[in-house]
PDB file of C-alpha atoms in Angstrom:
ATOM      1  CA  UNK A   1     -56.691  16.765  18.268  1.00  0.00           C
ATOM      2  CA  UNK A   2     -56.432  14.258  14.927  1.00  0.00           C
ATOM      3  CA  UNK A   3     -55.547  11.028  15.623  1.00  0.00           C
ATOM      4  CA  UNK A   4     -52.166   9.372  14.086  1.00  0.00           C
ATOM      5  CA  UNK A   5     -52.687   6.061  12.770  1.00  0.00           C
ATOM      6  CA  UNK A   6     -49.372   4.759  13.196  1.00  0.00           C
ATOM      7  CA  UNK A   7     -48.583   5.806  16.965  1.00  0.00           C
ATOM      8  CA  UNK A   8     -52.157   4.678  17.689  1.00  0.00           C
ATOM      9  CA  UNK A   9     -51.600   1.426  16.123  1.00  0.00           C
ATOM     10  CA  UNK A  10     -48.295   0.798  18.061  1.00  0.00           C
ATOM     11  CA  UNK A  11     -49.298   2.653  21.487  1.00  0.00           C
ATOM     12  CA  UNK A  12     -53.028   0.732  21.568  1.00  0.00           C
ATOM     13  CA  UNK A  13     -50.821  -2.217  20.609  1.00  0.00           C
ATOM     14  CA  UNK A  14     -48.451  -1.905  23.675  1.00  0.00           C
ATOM     15  CA  UNK A  15     -51.094  -0.443  25.969  1.00  0.00           C
ATOM     16  CA  UNK A  16     -53.367  -3.729  25.657  1.00  0.00           C
ATOM     17  CA  UNK A  17     -50.204  -5.825  26.230  1.00  0.00           C
ATOM     18  CA  UNK A  18     -49.351  -4.281  29.553  1.00  0.00           C
ATOM     19  CA  UNK A  19     -52.980  -6.045  30.498  1.00  0.00           C
ATOM     20  CA  UNK A  20     -50.740  -9.362  30.518  1.00  0.00           C
ATOM     21  CA  UNK A  21     -48.481  -8.252  33.511  1.00  0.00           C
ATOM     22  CA  UNK A  22     -50.478  -9.616  36.505  1.00  0.00           C
ATOM     23  CA  UNK A  23     -50.900  -6.435  38.716  1.00  0.00           C
ATOM     24  CA  UNK A  24     -54.456  -7.419  39.232  1.00  0.00           C
ATOM     25  CA  UNK A  25     -56.867 -10.181  39.905  1.00  0.00           C
ATOM     26  CA  UNK A  26     -59.618 -10.606  36.740  1.00  0.00           C
ATOM     27  CA  UNK A  27     -62.618  -8.564  37.442  1.00  0.00           C
ATOM     28  CA  UNK A  28     -65.536  -8.328  34.495  1.00  0.00           C
ATOM     29  CA  UNK A  29     -64.446  -5.399  31.758  1.00  0.00           C
ATOM     30  CA  UNK A  30     -67.298  -3.663  32.976  1.00  0.00           C
ATOM     31  CA  UNK A  31     -68.002  -3.878  36.407  1.00  0.00           C
ATOM     32  CA  UNK A  32     -67.252  -0.028  38.508  1.00  0.00           C
ATOM     33  CA  UNK A  33     -64.466  -0.379  40.460  1.00  0.00           C
ATOM     34  CA  UNK A  34     -65.243   0.639  44.622  1.00  0.00           C
ATOM     35  CA  UNK A  35     -66.123   4.411  44.455  1.00  0.00           C
ATOM     36  CA  UNK A  36     -66.357   4.444  48.633  1.00  0.00           C
ATOM     37  CA  UNK A  37     -64.288   6.597  50.760  1.00  0.00           C
ATOM     38  CA  UNK A  38     -61.148   5.791  52.633  1.00  0.00           C
ATOM     39  CA  UNK A  39     -57.955   3.507  52.592  1.00  0.00           C
ATOM     40  CA  UNK A  40     -60.384   0.363  51.968  1.00  0.00           C
ATOM     41  CA  UNK A  41     -61.787   2.275  48.531  1.00  0.00           C
ATOM     42  CA  UNK A  42     -57.950   2.606  47.561  1.00  0.00           C
ATOM     43  CA  UNK A  43     -56.977  -0.657  47.981  1.00  0.00           C
ATOM     44  CA  UNK A  44     -60.006  -2.020  45.950  1.00  0.00           C
ATOM     45  CA  UNK A  45     -59.104   0.351  43.390  1.00  0.00           C
ATOM     46  CA  UNK A  46     -55.343  -0.554  43.512  1.00  0.00           C
ATOM     47  CA  UNK A  47     -56.783  -4.244  43.331  1.00  0.00           C
ATOM     48  CA  UNK A  48     -59.089  -3.513  39.924  1.00  0.00           C
ATOM     49  CA  UNK A  49     -58.838  -4.867  36.783  1.00  0.00           C
ATOM     50  CA  UNK A  50     -58.314  -1.737  34.855  1.00  0.00           C
ATOM     51  CA  UNK A  51     -60.636  -0.987  31.529  1.00  0.00           C
ATOM     52  CA  UNK A  52     -58.468  -0.072  28.707  1.00  0.00           C
ATOM     53  CA  UNK A  53     -60.044   0.463  25.183  1.00  0.00           C
ATOM     54  CA  UNK A  54     -59.953   2.744  21.958  1.00  0.00           C
ATOM     55  CA  UNK A  55     -61.516   5.234  20.596  1.00  0.00           C
ATOM     56  CA  UNK A  56     -61.271   5.382  16.478  1.00  0.00           C
ATOM     57  CA  UNK A  57     -63.917   6.285  13.671  1.00  0.00           C
ATOM     58  CA  UNK A  58     -66.935   3.913  13.092  1.00  0.00           C
ATOM     59  CA  UNK A  59     -65.463   3.676   9.362  1.00  0.00           C
ATOM     60  CA  UNK A  60     -62.102   2.633  10.841  1.00  0.00           C
ATOM     61  CA  UNK A  61     -63.200   0.679  13.731  1.00  0.00           C
ATOM     62  CA  UNK A  62     -62.957  -3.103  11.963  1.00  0.00           C
ATOM     63  CA  UNK A  63     -59.432  -2.145  10.230  1.00  0.00           C
ATOM     64  CA  UNK A  64     -57.938  -0.539  14.098  1.00  0.00           C
ATOM     65  CA  UNK A  65     -59.271  -4.097  15.788  1.00  0.00           C
ATOM     66  CA  UNK A  66     -57.531  -6.141  13.265  1.00  0.00           C
ATOM     67  CA  UNK A  67     -54.423  -4.036  13.437  1.00  0.00           C
ATOM     68  CA  UNK A  68     -54.426  -4.288  17.240  1.00  0.00           C
ATOM     69  CA  UNK A  69     -55.905  -7.454  18.141  1.00  0.00           C
ATOM     70  CA  UNK A  70     -59.569  -6.967  20.501  1.00  0.00           C
ATOM     71  CA  UNK A  71     -57.802  -9.075  23.396  1.00  0.00           C
ATOM     72  CA  UNK A  72     -57.247  -6.609  25.836  1.00  0.00           C
ATOM     73  CA  UNK A  73     -59.994  -3.949  24.096  1.00  0.00           C
ATOM     74  CA  UNK A  74     -62.633  -3.622  26.755  1.00  0.00           C
ATOM     75  CA  UNK A  75     -63.968   0.009  26.333  1.00  0.00           C
ATOM     76  CA  UNK A  76     -65.226   1.879  22.902  1.00  0.00           C
ATOM     77  CA  UNK A  77     -65.855   5.597  22.340  1.00  0.00           C
ATOM     78  CA  UNK A  78     -69.127   6.292  21.313  1.00  0.00           C
ATOM     79  CA  UNK A  79     -69.878   9.928  19.898  1.00  0.00           C
ATOM     80  CA  UNK A  80     -73.612  10.681  19.798  1.00  0.00           C
ATOM     81  CA  UNK A  81     -75.958  13.328  19.397  1.00  0.00           C
ATOM     82  CA  UNK A  82     -79.157  12.962  21.929  1.00  0.00           C
ATOM     83  CA  UNK A  83     -82.273  12.268  19.708  1.00  0.00           C
ATOM     84  CA  UNK A  84     -85.613  12.077  20.825  1.00  0.00           C
ATOM     85  CA  UNK A  85     -86.408   8.710  21.043  1.00  0.00           C
ATOM     86  CA  UNK A  86     -82.607   8.306  23.211  1.00  0.00           C
ATOM     87  CA  UNK A  87     -81.505   5.259  20.484  1.00  0.00           C
ATOM     88  CA  UNK A  88     -78.880   7.859  19.107  1.00  0.00           C
ATOM     89  CA  UNK A  89     -75.688   5.796  17.692  1.00  0.00           C
ATOM     90  CA  UNK A  90     -77.484   2.274  18.793  1.00  0.00           C
ATOM     91  CA  UNK A  91     -75.753   0.310  16.527  1.00  0.00           C
ATOM     92  CA  UNK A  92     -72.545   1.530  17.496  1.00  0.00           C
ATOM     93  CA  UNK A  93     -73.426   1.094  21.356  1.00  0.00           C
ATOM     94  CA  UNK A  94     -74.859  -2.284  20.608  1.00  0.00           C
ATOM     95  CA  UNK A  95     -72.125  -3.207  18.620  1.00  0.00           C
ATOM     96  CA  UNK A  96     -69.469  -2.958  21.688  1.00  0.00           C
ATOM     97  CA  UNK A  97     -72.318  -4.204  24.244  1.00  0.00           C
ATOM     98  CA  UNK A  98     -71.934  -7.590  21.996  1.00  0.00           C
ATOM     99  CA  UNK A  99     -67.999  -7.627  21.306  1.00  0.00           C
ATOM    100  CA  UNK A 100     -67.730  -6.994  25.205  1.00  0.00           C
ATOM    101  CA  UNK A 101     -67.097  -3.568  25.356  1.00  0.00           C
ATOM    102  CA  UNK A 102     -67.785  -0.963  27.788  1.00  0.00           C
ATOM    103  CA  UNK A 103     -69.719   2.010  25.701  1.00  0.00           C
ATOM    104  CA  UNK A 104     -67.940   5.033  26.883  1.00  0.00           C
ATOM    105  CA  UNK A 105     -70.504   7.450  25.418  1.00  0.00           C
ATOM    106  CA  UNK A 106     -70.351  11.176  24.552  1.00  0.00           C
ATOM    107  CA  UNK A 107     -73.183  13.241  24.119  1.00  0.00           C
ATOM    108  CA  UNK A 108     -73.907  16.468  22.446  1.00  0.00           C
ATOM    109  CA  UNK A 109     -77.150  18.354  22.312  1.00  0.00           C
ATOM    110  CA  UNK A 110     -79.195  20.330  19.320  1.00  0.00           C
ATOM    111  CA  UNK A 111     -79.555  23.725  21.509  1.00  0.00           C
ATOM    112  CA  UNK A 112     -78.090  23.566  25.296  1.00  0.00           C
ATOM    113  CA  UNK A 113     -80.084  26.461  25.769  1.00  0.00           C
ATOM    114  CA  UNK A 114     -83.049  23.961  25.057  1.00  0.00           C
ATOM    115  CA  UNK A 115     -81.188  21.485  27.401  1.00  0.00           C
ATOM    116  CA  UNK A 116     -81.645  23.581  30.230  1.00  0.00           C
ATOM    117  CA  UNK A 117     -84.941  24.880  29.822  1.00  0.00           C
ATOM    118  CA  UNK A 118     -85.981  21.418  30.096  1.00  0.00           C
ATOM    119  CA  UNK A 119     -86.805  20.925  26.176  1.00  0.00           C
ATOM    120  CA  UNK A 120     -85.185  17.849  26.363  1.00  0.00           C
ATOM    121  CA  UNK A 121     -86.049  16.387  29.248  1.00  0.00           C
ATOM    122  CA  UNK A 122     -88.136  13.883  27.505  1.00  0.00           C
ATOM    123  CA  UNK A 123     -85.192  12.743  25.085  1.00  0.00           C
ATOM    124  CA  UNK A 124     -83.101  12.061  28.313  1.00  0.00           C
ATOM    125  CA  UNK A 125     -85.431   9.748  30.027  1.00  0.00           C
ATOM    126  CA  UNK A 126     -86.153   7.971  26.212  1.00  0.00           C
ATOM    127  CA  UNK A 127     -82.358   7.478  26.382  1.00  0.00           C
ATOM    128  CA  UNK A 128     -81.971   5.940  29.461  1.00  0.00           C
ATOM    129  CA  UNK A 129     -84.898   3.809  28.995  1.00  0.00           C
ATOM    130  CA  UNK A 130     -82.975   2.276  26.188  1.00  0.00           C
ATOM    131  CA  UNK A 131     -79.323   2.336  27.620  1.00  0.00           C
ATOM    132  CA  UNK A 132     -81.112   0.856  30.886  1.00  0.00           C
ATOM    133  CA  UNK A 133     -82.236  -2.004  28.307  1.00  0.00           C
ATOM    134  CA  UNK A 134     -79.172  -3.046  27.227  1.00  0.00           C
ATOM    135  CA  UNK A 135     -78.406  -4.470  31.173  1.00  0.00           C
ATOM    136  CA  UNK A 136     -74.791  -3.761  30.823  1.00  0.00           C
ATOM    137  CA  UNK A 137     -72.994  -0.946  32.290  1.00  0.00           C
ATOM    138  CA  UNK A 138     -72.180   2.156  29.961  1.00  0.00           C
ATOM    139  CA  UNK A 139     -70.705   5.247  30.741  1.00  0.00           C
ATOM    140  CA  UNK A 140     -72.047   8.649  29.573  1.00  0.00           C
ATOM    141  CA  UNK A 141     -70.958  11.823  29.149  1.00  0.00           C
ATOM    142  CA  UNK A 142     -72.318  15.602  28.722  1.00  0.00           C
ATOM    143  CA  UNK A 143     -70.480  17.958  25.574  1.00  0.00           C
ATOM    144  CA  UNK A 144     -67.035  16.263  26.158  1.00  0.00           C
ATOM    145  CA  UNK A 145     -63.883  18.843  26.389  1.00  0.00           C
ATOM    146  CA  UNK A 146     -66.362  21.710  27.021  1.00  0.00           C
ATOM    147  CA  UNK A 147     -63.927  24.673  26.591  1.00  0.00           C
ATOM    148  CA  UNK A 148     -64.268  26.624  23.881  1.00  0.00           C
ATOM    149  CA  UNK A 149     -67.465  25.277  23.385  1.00  0.00           C
ATOM    150  CA  UNK A 150     -69.862  26.274  26.466  1.00  0.00           C
ATOM    151  CA  UNK A 151     -70.134  28.792  28.887  1.00  0.00           C
ATOM    152  CA  UNK A 152     -69.214  27.247  32.050  1.00  0.00           C
ATOM    153  CA  UNK A 153     -72.899  27.790  33.326  1.00  0.00           C
ATOM    154  CA  UNK A 154     -74.372  26.025  30.804  1.00  0.00           C
ATOM    155  CA  UNK A 155     -72.068  23.228  30.762  1.00  0.00           C
ATOM    156  CA  UNK A 156     -72.759  23.125  34.781  1.00  0.00           C
ATOM    157  CA  UNK A 157     -76.143  22.868  34.155  1.00  0.00           C
ATOM    158  CA  UNK A 158     -76.405  20.273  31.564  1.00  0.00           C
ATOM    159  CA  UNK A 159     -74.310  18.439  33.487  1.00  0.00           C
ATOM    160  CA  UNK A 160     -77.155  18.208  36.533  1.00  0.00           C
ATOM    161  CA  UNK A 161     -79.561  17.579  33.737  1.00  0.00           C
ATOM    162  CA  UNK A 162     -77.692  14.162  32.972  1.00  0.00           C
ATOM    163  CA  UNK A 163     -77.351  13.276  36.192  1.00  0.00           C
ATOM    164  CA  UNK A 164     -80.996  13.947  36.975  1.00  0.00           C
ATOM    165  CA  UNK A 165     -82.629  11.961  34.182  1.00  0.00           C
ATOM    166  CA  UNK A 166     -79.596   9.747  33.221  1.00  0.00           C
ATOM    167  CA  UNK A 167     -77.873   7.967  35.653  1.00  0.00           C
ATOM    168  CA  UNK A 168     -79.187   4.809  36.852  1.00  0.00           C
ATOM    169  CA  UNK A 169     -77.658   1.886  38.567  1.00  0.00           C
ATOM    170  CA  UNK A 170     -75.768   0.824  35.104  1.00  0.00           C
ATOM    171  CA  UNK A 171     -75.307   4.186  33.903  1.00  0.00           C
ATOM    172  CA  UNK A 172     -72.183   5.585  35.228  1.00  0.00           C
ATOM    173  CA  UNK A 173     -72.347   9.209  34.767  1.00  0.00           C
ATOM    174  CA  UNK A 174     -69.288  12.302  34.686  1.00  0.00           C
ATOM    175  CA  UNK A 175     -67.797  14.407  32.419  1.00  0.00           C
ATOM    176  CA  UNK A 176     -64.884  14.296  30.067  1.00  0.00           C
ATOM    177  CA  UNK A 177     -62.640  17.755  29.991  1.00  0.00           C
ATOM    178  CA  UNK A 178     -59.733  19.305  28.410  1.00  0.00           C
ATOM    179  CA  UNK A 179     -57.002  17.375  29.893  1.00  0.00           C
ATOM    180  CA  UNK A 180     -54.315  20.138  28.690  1.00  0.00           C
ATOM    181  CA  UNK A 181     -56.064  23.025  30.869  1.00  0.00           C
ATOM    182  CA  UNK A 182     -54.328  21.062  33.929  1.00  0.00           C
ATOM    183  CA  UNK A 183     -51.289  22.461  32.516  1.00  0.00           C
ATOM    184  CA  UNK A 184     -51.499  26.022  32.741  1.00  0.00           C
ATOM    185  CA  UNK A 185     -55.196  27.130  33.081  1.00  0.00           C
ATOM    186  CA  UNK A 186     -56.508  24.991  36.117  1.00  0.00           C
ATOM    187  CA  UNK A 187     -59.125  28.000  37.158  1.00  0.00           C
ATOM    188  CA  UNK A 188     -60.826  27.345  33.366  1.00  0.00           C
ATOM    189  CA  UNK A 189     -61.009  23.519  34.459  1.00  0.00           C
ATOM    190  CA  UNK A 190     -62.438  24.210  37.564  1.00  0.00           C
ATOM    191  CA  UNK A 191     -65.247  26.263  36.189  1.00  0.00           C
ATOM    192  CA  UNK A 192     -66.976  23.184  34.532  1.00  0.00           C
ATOM    193  CA  UNK A 193     -66.906  21.640  37.986  1.00  0.00           C
ATOM    194  CA  UNK A 194     -68.247  22.202  41.158  1.00  0.00           C
ATOM    195  CA  UNK A 195     -68.703  20.794  45.009  1.00  0.00           C
ATOM    196  CA  UNK A 196     -72.116  19.561  44.164  1.00  0.00           C
ATOM    197  CA  UNK A 197     -71.063  17.980  40.607  1.00  0.00           C
ATOM    198  CA  UNK A 198     -67.985  16.423  42.183  1.00  0.00           C
ATOM    199  CA  UNK A 199     -70.117  14.768  44.632  1.00  0.00           C
ATOM    200  CA  UNK A 200     -72.541  13.179  42.011  1.00  0.00           C
ATOM    201  CA  UNK A 201     -70.351  12.389  39.546  1.00  0.00           C
ATOM    202  CA  UNK A 202     -69.350   8.533  39.093  1.00  0.00           C
ATOM    203  CA  UNK A 203     -66.065   9.488  37.671  1.00  0.00           C
ATOM    204  CA  UNK A 204     -64.161  12.325  36.630  1.00  0.00           C
ATOM    205  CA  UNK A 205     -62.640  11.795  32.646  1.00  0.00           C
ATOM    206  CA  UNK A 206     -60.349  14.339  30.815  1.00  0.00           C
ATOM    207  CA  UNK A 207     -59.010  13.740  27.219  1.00  0.00           C
ATOM    208  CA  UNK A 208     -55.402  14.029  26.616  1.00  0.00           C
ATOM    209  CA  UNK A 209     -52.772  14.346  24.150  1.00  0.00           C
ATOM    210  CA  UNK A 210     -49.253  14.954  23.100  1.00  0.00           C
ATOM    211  CA  UNK A 211     -48.399  18.641  22.277  1.00  0.00           C
ATOM    212  CA  UNK A 212     -46.734  19.394  19.386  1.00  0.00           C
ATOM    213  CA  UNK A 213     -46.351  17.983  15.651  1.00  0.00           C
ATOM    214  CA  UNK A 214     -45.768  14.741  14.628  1.00  0.00           C
ATOM    215  CA  UNK A 215     -42.456  15.904  13.055  1.00  0.00           C
ATOM    216  CA  UNK A 216     -41.519  17.996  16.645  1.00  0.00           C
ATOM    217  CA  UNK A 217     -43.343  15.901  18.888  1.00  0.00           C
ATOM    218  CA  UNK A 218     -43.614  18.069  22.398  1.00  0.00           C
ATOM    219  CA  UNK A 219     -42.452  16.858  25.800  1.00  0.00           C
ATOM    220  CA  UNK A 220     -46.153  17.603  27.308  1.00  0.00           C
ATOM    221  CA  UNK A 221     -47.209  13.485  27.319  1.00  0.00           C
ATOM    222  CA  UNK A 222     -50.760  12.061  27.250  1.00  0.00           C
ATOM    223  CA  UNK A 223     -49.799  10.253  30.431  1.00  0.00           C
ATOM    224  CA  UNK A 224     -49.609  13.779  32.406  1.00  0.00           C
ATOM    225  CA  UNK A 225     -52.791  14.300  32.457  1.00  0.00           C
ATOM    226  CA  UNK A 226     -53.639  11.312  34.971  1.00  0.00           C
ATOM    227  CA  UNK A 227     -51.244  12.767  38.392  1.00  0.00           C
ATOM    228  CA  UNK A 228     -52.516  16.210  37.452  1.00  0.00           C
ATOM    229  CA  UNK A 229     -56.042  14.954  37.477  1.00  0.00           C
ATOM    230  CA  UNK A 230     -55.655  12.812  40.590  1.00  0.00           C
ATOM    231  CA  UNK A 231     -53.844  16.075  42.272  1.00  0.00           C
ATOM    232  CA  UNK A 232     -56.523  18.401  41.092  1.00  0.00           C
ATOM    233  CA  UNK A 233     -59.104  15.878  42.841  1.00  0.00           C
ATOM    234  CA  UNK A 234     -57.622  14.935  46.107  1.00  0.00           C
ATOM    235  CA  UNK A 235     -57.068  19.275  46.677  1.00  0.00           C
ATOM    236  CA  UNK A 236     -60.833  19.530  45.692  1.00  0.00           C
ATOM    237  CA  UNK A 237     -61.740  16.824  48.460  1.00  0.00           C
ATOM    238  CA  UNK A 238     -61.868  14.301  46.309  1.00  0.00           C
ATOM    239  CA  UNK A 239     -59.261  11.773  46.806  1.00  0.00           C
ATOM    240  CA  UNK A 240     -60.610   8.309  45.966  1.00  0.00           C
ATOM    241  CA  UNK A 241     -63.253   9.906  43.286  1.00  0.00           C
ATOM    242  CA  UNK A 242     -62.848   7.476  40.053  1.00  0.00           C
ATOM    243  CA  UNK A 243     -60.788   8.657  37.317  1.00  0.00           C
ATOM    244  CA  UNK A 244     -60.916   8.025  33.135  1.00  0.00           C
ATOM    245  CA  UNK A 245     -59.624   8.653  30.457  1.00  0.00           C
ATOM    246  CA  UNK A 246     -62.109   9.393  27.622  1.00  0.00           C
ATOM    247  CA  UNK A 247     -58.718   9.399  24.684  1.00  0.00           C
ATOM    248  CA  UNK A 248     -55.573   9.769  25.082  1.00  0.00           C
ATOM    249  CA  UNK A 249     -52.942  10.131  21.703  1.00  0.00           C
ATOM    250  CA  UNK A 250     -49.935  10.962  20.784  1.00  0.00           C
ATOM    251  CA  UNK A 251     -47.433  11.105  17.941  1.00  0.00           C
ATOM    252  CA  UNK A 252     -45.223   7.629  18.545  1.00  0.00           C
ATOM    253  CA  UNK A 253     -45.967   4.195  20.420  1.00  0.00           C
ATOM    254  CA  UNK A 254     -43.609   4.881  23.630  1.00  0.00           C
ATOM    255  CA  UNK A 255     -46.081   7.847  24.175  1.00  0.00           C
ATOM    256  CA  UNK A 256     -49.105   6.261  24.588  1.00  0.00           C
ATOM    257  CA  UNK A 257     -47.464   2.933  25.774  1.00  0.00           C
ATOM    258  CA  UNK A 258     -46.863   5.543  28.810  1.00  0.00           C
ATOM    259  CA  UNK A 259     -49.938   6.210  29.104  1.00  0.00           C
ATOM    260  CA  UNK A 260     -51.152   3.181  29.072  1.00  0.00           C
ATOM    261  CA  UNK A 261     -49.493   2.045  31.993  1.00  0.00           C
ATOM    262  CA  UNK A 262     -49.910   5.415  33.956  1.00  0.00           C
ATOM    263  CA  UNK A 263     -53.737   4.101  33.647  1.00  0.00           C
ATOM    264  CA  UNK A 264     -52.891   0.697  35.187  1.00  0.00           C
ATOM    265  CA  UNK A 265     -50.839   1.821  38.001  1.00  0.00           C
ATOM    266  CA  UNK A 266     -52.752   4.768  39.225  1.00  0.00           C
ATOM    267  CA  UNK A 267     -55.278   3.780  42.225  1.00  0.00           C
ATOM    268  CA  UNK A 268     -57.965   6.051  41.099  1.00  0.00           C
ATOM    269  CA  UNK A 269     -58.183   5.087  37.320  1.00  0.00           C
ATOM    270  CA  UNK A 270     -60.857   3.012  36.427  1.00  0.00           C
ATOM    271  CA  UNK A 271     -60.603   3.243  32.326  1.00  0.00           C
ATOM    272  CA  UNK A 272     -58.587   4.783  29.856  1.00  0.00           C
ATOM    273  CA  UNK A 273     -59.183   4.424  25.774  1.00  0.00           C
ATOM    274  CA  UNK A 274     -56.528   4.967  23.230  1.00  0.00           C
TER     275      UNK A 274
END
């Protein structure tokens, strides 16, 4: 979905402004909430400070930061294509780290069949080596919003490759799925997951957008994906799985602010990027 610049500016300002509300004690923007099970984990997640970040084209990043201010922007979405040296988008990743932001990195690959046949194993290992060298927490996802691009079985196999060869203590791995599937294609959403993957993933995230157009905004706001995803995870037996919103956007500042409020008020949510 193409971004709406005016709404983005108003919305991210509103969302980051919410961070001044004393809903939680201070915590490092790059720390990971307790992902354990049971009431204690839920209490810890509820008390944890949420990470609010931003997704914007690289050539507009500086402009967006000037428009909204850097205060409260604690994560940056990075889109990368896997490379043999493991350093895809290293400039953007290191800019995020140097700015005290957690990189939320989405990797695609030149050929999924080659990935699943082991042809990129050395690339994945090089990626882990590079990201670990940053000595700071990052999140990694394989092929964001795979619906319509990948066969679910290929996505699940590729996701397992990333878990096996990229995940480490500082590298949290999870999917960023199509949030709109939770509206009326839940079976399709589920097809990109499995019990095994849900157990291994550090988080489950979606991208979520308002339906309609700028001239005629729809009633399905980006915030809707958060309770839908939380309920879906509950029904799968993962009530304490950490949730992420890789990107949320709408046609008005109020729509994006509502999503920011949902990020901050939902105990399971770890990060949300406008």
